Amino acid sequence: MEKMKMSNNSWQTSLSQLLNQLSSKSGEPPRVAIVGIGNPLRNDDAAGMLVAREIQHREQAADASHLLVIQAGHAPENVTGELRSFAPELILLIDAADMRDVPGTICWVPIQSIEGMSASTHSLPLSMLARYLTLELNCMVALIGIQPKSNDFGETVSVEVSQAVHEIVDEICETCFVHRVVC
């Protein structure tokens, strides 16, 4: 699997550039759907769900009409109706992804590169879901992957993945709410 890993903050740069690009097209903040994916009973596989949950608990998220945050669980294809109703310009999938990297590593994964990703905890491969969403909803789809330490059965998230979750939440909230760039 190819991933964008140029520097420690390349995923933040990729996210910011994409949001600015979408915002500049209309002059309005783009409609963004954040979809947290994962299984909370498989340790670090819960990472995407934890990101979504933390963002939902932020006060700013409740007031953002152009932001939809979904805890999609292990079957993100089940939320396509909600996504269709929201009509996002960007769907940001967040998921634990085995990228053969150091646990807690965060990477911007180009959608065309997720074909080779292992998604054994999902009922539908993310590559298929991304293609469907792009074609059906006429929107952009991006993936932020978090390298898990363990996907064994259990409910314990590693320190490395927990730190990555907080980093992603802080960056999304900073980009989306504080600077009012988008989201």
mmCIF file of C-alpha atoms in Angstrom:
data_model
loop_
_atom_site.group_PDB
_atom_site.id
_atom_site.type_symbol
_atom_site.label_atom_id
_atom_site.label_comp_id
_atom_site.label_asym_id
_atom_site.label_seq_id
_atom_site.Cartn_x
_atom_site.Cartn_y
_atom_site.Cartn_z
ATOM 1 C CA MET A 1 0.000 0.000 0.000
ATOM 2 C CA GLU A 2 1.266 3.414 -0.909
ATOM 3 C CA LYS A 3 0.872 6.095 1.720
ATOM 4 C CA MET A 4 1.852 9.728 1.925
ATOM 5 C CA LYS A 5 4.496 9.972 4.611
ATOM 6 C CA MET A 6 6.787 12.882 3.865
ATOM 7 C CA SER A 7 7.170 14.419 7.267
ATOM 8 C CA ASN A 8 5.695 14.255 10.728
ATOM 9 C CA ASN A 9 2.921 16.676 9.767
ATOM 10 C CA SER A 10 2.262 15.714 6.135
ATOM 11 C CA TRP A 11 -1.201 14.367 6.914
ATOM 12 C CA GLN A 12 -2.097 17.711 8.521
ATOM 13 C CA THR A 13 -0.799 19.557 5.472
ATOM 14 C CA SER A 14 -2.776 17.303 3.122
ATOM 15 C CA LEU A 15 -5.958 17.816 5.137
ATOM 16 C CA SER A 16 -5.519 21.579 5.355
ATOM 17 C CA GLN A 17 -4.792 21.921 1.639
ATOM 18 C CA LEU A 18 -7.810 19.847 0.672
ATOM 19 C CA LEU A 19 -10.132 21.797 2.970
ATOM 20 C CA ASN A 20 -8.784 25.127 1.710
ATOM 21 C CA GLN A 21 -9.220 23.977 -1.892
ATOM 22 C CA LEU A 22 -12.845 23.003 -1.273
ATOM 23 C CA SER A 23 -13.525 26.207 0.656
ATOM 24 C CA SER A 24 -12.088 28.449 -2.046
ATOM 25 C CA LYS A 25 -14.365 26.970 -4.719
ATOM 26 C CA SER A 26 -17.535 28.302 -3.110
ATOM 27 C CA GLY A 27 -16.276 30.782 -0.543
ATOM 28 C CA GLU A 28 -18.250 28.842 2.077
ATOM 29 C CA PRO A 29 -16.969 26.186 4.445
ATOM 30 C CA PRO A 30 -17.322 22.836 2.676
ATOM 31 C CA ARG A 31 -19.715 20.209 3.951
ATOM 32 C CA VAL A 32 -17.486 17.607 5.586
ATOM 33 C CA ALA A 33 -18.459 14.201 6.928
ATOM 34 C CA ILE A 34 -16.037 12.572 9.347
ATOM 35 C CA VAL A 35 -16.598 8.832 9.493
ATOM 36 C CA GLY A 36 -14.910 6.998 12.361
ATOM 37 C CA ILE A 37 -14.453 3.339 11.506
ATOM 38 C CA GLY A 38 -13.482 0.441 13.741
ATOM 39 C CA ASN A 39 -14.414 -2.252 16.182
ATOM 40 C CA PRO A 40 -14.270 -1.219 19.855
ATOM 41 C CA LEU A 41 -13.853 -4.884 20.846
ATOM 42 C CA ARG A 42 -10.564 -5.232 18.926
ATOM 43 C CA ASN A 43 -8.220 -2.987 20.942
ATOM 44 C CA ASP A 44 -6.558 -0.423 18.615
ATOM 45 C CA ASP A 45 -9.037 -1.106 15.810
ATOM 46 C CA ALA A 46 -11.326 1.277 17.722
ATOM 47 C CA ALA A 47 -9.133 4.267 16.731
ATOM 48 C CA GLY A 48 -11.460 5.760 14.110
ATOM 49 C CA MET A 49 -14.471 5.377 16.379
ATOM 50 C CA LEU A 50 -12.591 7.127 19.192
ATOM 51 C CA VAL A 51 -11.747 10.077 16.921
ATOM 52 C CA ALA A 52 -15.407 10.469 15.954
ATOM 53 C CA ARG A 53 -16.566 10.151 19.564
ATOM 54 C CA GLU A 54 -14.121 12.791 20.809
ATOM 55 C CA ILE A 55 -15.082 15.245 18.069
ATOM 56 C CA GLN A 56 -18.780 14.712 18.851
ATOM 57 C CA HIS A 57 -18.078 15.643 22.463
ATOM 58 C CA ARG A 58 -16.497 18.961 21.484
ATOM 59 C CA GLU A 59 -18.905 21.846 21.924
ATOM 60 C CA GLN A 60 -17.940 23.435 18.598
ATOM 61 C CA ALA A 61 -19.003 20.334 16.655
ATOM 62 C CA ALA A 62 -22.607 20.626 17.820
ATOM 63 C CA ASP A 63 -22.886 24.101 16.289
ATOM 64 C CA ALA A 64 -21.288 23.278 12.934
ATOM 65 C CA SER A 65 -24.058 22.755 10.378
ATOM 66 C CA HIS A 66 -21.510 21.947 7.677
ATOM 67 C CA LEU A 67 -19.973 19.107 9.711
ATOM 68 C CA LEU A 68 -21.349 15.593 10.176
ATOM 69 C CA VAL A 69 -19.535 13.207 12.518
ATOM 70 C CA ILE A 70 -20.489 9.533 12.447
ATOM 71 C CA GLN A 71 -19.320 6.594 14.530
ATOM 72 C CA ALA A 72 -19.707 3.991 11.804
ATOM 73 C CA GLY A 73 -18.359 0.955 13.638
ATOM 74 C CA HIS A 74 -17.023 -1.992 11.687
ATOM 75 C CA ALA A 75 -19.590 -1.649 8.875
ATOM 76 C CA PRO A 76 -19.251 1.899 7.481
ATOM 77 C CA GLU A 77 -21.350 0.955 4.462
ATOM 78 C CA ASN A 78 -24.360 1.086 6.800
ATOM 79 C CA VAL A 79 -24.122 4.890 7.072
ATOM 80 C CA THR A 80 -24.350 5.658 3.347
ATOM 81 C CA GLY A 81 -27.973 6.795 3.691
ATOM 82 C CA GLU A 82 -27.022 9.331 6.348
ATOM 83 C CA LEU A 83 -24.119 10.510 4.181
ATOM 84 C CA ARG A 84 -26.411 10.834 1.158
ATOM 85 C CA SER A 85 -28.848 12.982 3.164
ATOM 86 C CA PHE A 86 -26.034 15.240 4.378
ATOM 87 C CA ALA A 87 -24.584 15.653 0.837
ATOM 88 C CA PRO A 88 -20.942 16.238 1.806
ATOM 89 C CA GLU A 89 -18.260 17.654 -0.435
ATOM 90 C CA LEU A 90 -15.662 15.636 1.467
ATOM 91 C CA ILE A 91 -15.915 12.386 3.380
ATOM 92 C CA LEU A 92 -12.987 11.851 5.707
ATOM 93 C CA LEU A 93 -12.663 8.196 6.678
ATOM 94 C CA ILE A 94 -10.594 7.576 9.807
ATOM 95 C CA ASP A 95 -9.527 4.038 10.560
ATOM 96 C CA ALA A 96 -6.827 1.834 12.027
ATOM 97 C CA ALA A 97 -4.758 0.607 9.096
ATOM 98 C CA ASP A 98 -1.907 -1.872 8.999
ATOM 99 C CA MET A 99 0.712 0.119 7.128
ATOM 100 C CA ARG A 100 3.632 -1.871 8.527
ATOM 101 C CA ASP A 101 4.810 1.154 10.476
ATOM 102 C CA VAL A 102 5.427 2.162 14.083
ATOM 103 C CA PRO A 103 2.263 1.920 16.242
ATOM 104 C CA GLY A 104 0.497 5.275 16.435
ATOM 105 C CA THR A 105 1.833 6.499 13.092
ATOM 106 C CA ILE A 106 -0.724 8.654 11.289
ATOM 107 C CA CYS A 107 -0.738 8.697 7.495
ATOM 108 C CA TRP A 108 -2.761 10.331 4.772
ATOM 109 C CA VAL A 109 -3.621 7.409 2.525
ATOM 110 C CA PRO A 110 -4.549 8.314 -1.052
ATOM 111 C CA ILE A 111 -7.838 6.686 -1.965
ATOM 112 C CA GLN A 112 -6.325 5.076 -5.042
ATOM 113 C CA SER A 113 -3.843 3.345 -2.695
ATOM 114 C CA ILE A 114 -6.280 1.683 -0.325
ATOM 115 C CA GLU A 115 -6.739 -1.284 -2.669
ATOM 116 C CA GLY A 116 -3.864 -3.027 -0.941
ATOM 117 C CA MET A 117 -4.961 -2.228 2.599
ATOM 118 C CA SER A 118 -5.869 -5.006 4.916
ATOM 119 C CA ALA A 119 -9.387 -4.428 6.211
ATOM 120 C CA SER A 120 -10.108 -7.735 7.840
ATOM 121 C CA THR A 121 -12.329 -6.216 10.517
ATOM 122 C CA HIS A 122 -14.672 -4.625 7.960
ATOM 123 C CA SER A 123 -17.498 -6.340 6.177
ATOM 124 C CA LEU A 124 -16.793 -4.372 2.955
ATOM 125 C CA PRO A 125 -13.326 -3.346 1.737
ATOM 126 C CA LEU A 126 -12.705 0.398 2.187
ATOM 127 C CA SER A 127 -11.579 0.671 -1.442
ATOM 128 C CA MET A 128 -15.018 -0.487 -2.600
ATOM 129 C CA LEU A 129 -16.788 1.841 -0.171
ATOM 130 C CA ALA A 130 -14.639 4.808 -1.265
ATOM 131 C CA ARG A 131 -15.389 4.160 -4.949
ATOM 132 C CA TYR A 132 -19.099 3.862 -4.219
ATOM 133 C CA LEU A 133 -19.182 7.101 -2.185
ATOM 134 C CA THR A 134 -17.208 9.010 -4.806
ATOM 135 C CA LEU A 135 -19.486 7.895 -7.639
ATOM 136 C CA GLU A 136 -22.839 7.970 -5.847
ATOM 137 C CA LEU A 137 -22.409 11.141 -3.805
ATOM 138 C CA ASN A 138 -20.170 13.004 -6.246
ATOM 139 C CA CYS A 139 -17.773 13.990 -3.471
ATOM 140 C CA MET A 140 -14.145 13.578 -2.513
ATOM 141 C CA VAL A 141 -13.178 10.760 -0.164
ATOM 142 C CA ALA A 142 -9.970 10.741 1.879
ATOM 143 C CA LEU A 143 -8.551 8.350 4.461
ATOM 144 C CA ILE A 144 -6.466 9.006 7.543
ATOM 145 C CA GLY A 145 -4.916 5.753 8.722
ATOM 146 C CA ILE A 146 -3.579 5.049 12.198
ATOM 147 C CA GLN A 147 -1.094 2.209 12.620
ATOM 148 C CA PRO A 148 -2.445 -0.121 15.346
ATOM 149 C CA LYS A 149 -0.286 -1.898 17.883
ATOM 150 C CA SER A 150 -2.802 -4.689 18.441
ATOM 151 C CA ASN A 151 -6.078 -5.705 16.836
ATOM 152 C CA ASP A 152 -6.513 -8.673 19.158
ATOM 153 C CA PHE A 153 -9.793 -9.094 21.008
ATOM 154 C CA GLY A 154 -10.068 -6.692 23.922
ATOM 155 C CA GLU A 155 -11.040 -3.155 24.792
ATOM 156 C CA THR A 156 -7.625 -1.680 25.586
ATOM 157 C CA VAL A 157 -6.292 0.998 23.261
ATOM 158 C CA SER A 158 -2.502 1.317 23.275
ATOM 159 C CA VAL A 159 -0.849 4.506 24.477
ATOM 160 C CA GLU A 160 0.558 5.115 20.975
ATOM 161 C CA VAL A 161 -2.828 4.879 19.283
ATOM 162 C CA SER A 162 -4.500 6.920 22.011
ATOM 163 C CA GLN A 163 -1.962 9.707 21.424
ATOM 164 C CA ALA A 164 -2.608 9.518 17.668
ATOM 165 C CA VAL A 165 -6.370 9.783 18.271
ATOM 166 C CA HIS A 166 -5.884 12.946 20.344
ATOM 167 C CA GLU A 167 -3.545 14.417 17.724
ATOM 168 C CA ILE A 168 -6.099 13.872 14.964
ATOM 169 C CA VAL A 169 -8.967 15.284 17.042
ATOM 170 C CA ASP A 170 -6.937 18.367 17.982
ATOM 171 C CA GLU A 171 -5.891 18.968 14.371
ATOM 172 C CA ILE A 172 -9.398 18.555 12.977
ATOM 173 C CA CYS A 173 -10.828 20.863 15.630
ATOM 174 C CA GLU A 174 -8.038 23.420 15.123
ATOM 175 C CA THR A 175 -8.471 23.384 11.359
ATOM 176 C CA CYS A 176 -12.245 23.299 11.431
ATOM 177 C CA PHE A 177 -13.232 25.496 14.339
ATOM 178 C CA VAL A 178 -10.492 27.774 15.647
ATOM 179 C CA HIS A 179 -9.206 29.165 12.373
ATOM 180 C CA ARG A 180 -12.553 28.833 10.644
ATOM 181 C CA VAL A 181 -10.754 27.640 7.531
ATOM 182 C CA VAL A 182 -13.456 25.050 6.989
ATOM 183 C CA CYS A 183 -15.526 22.436 8.769
#
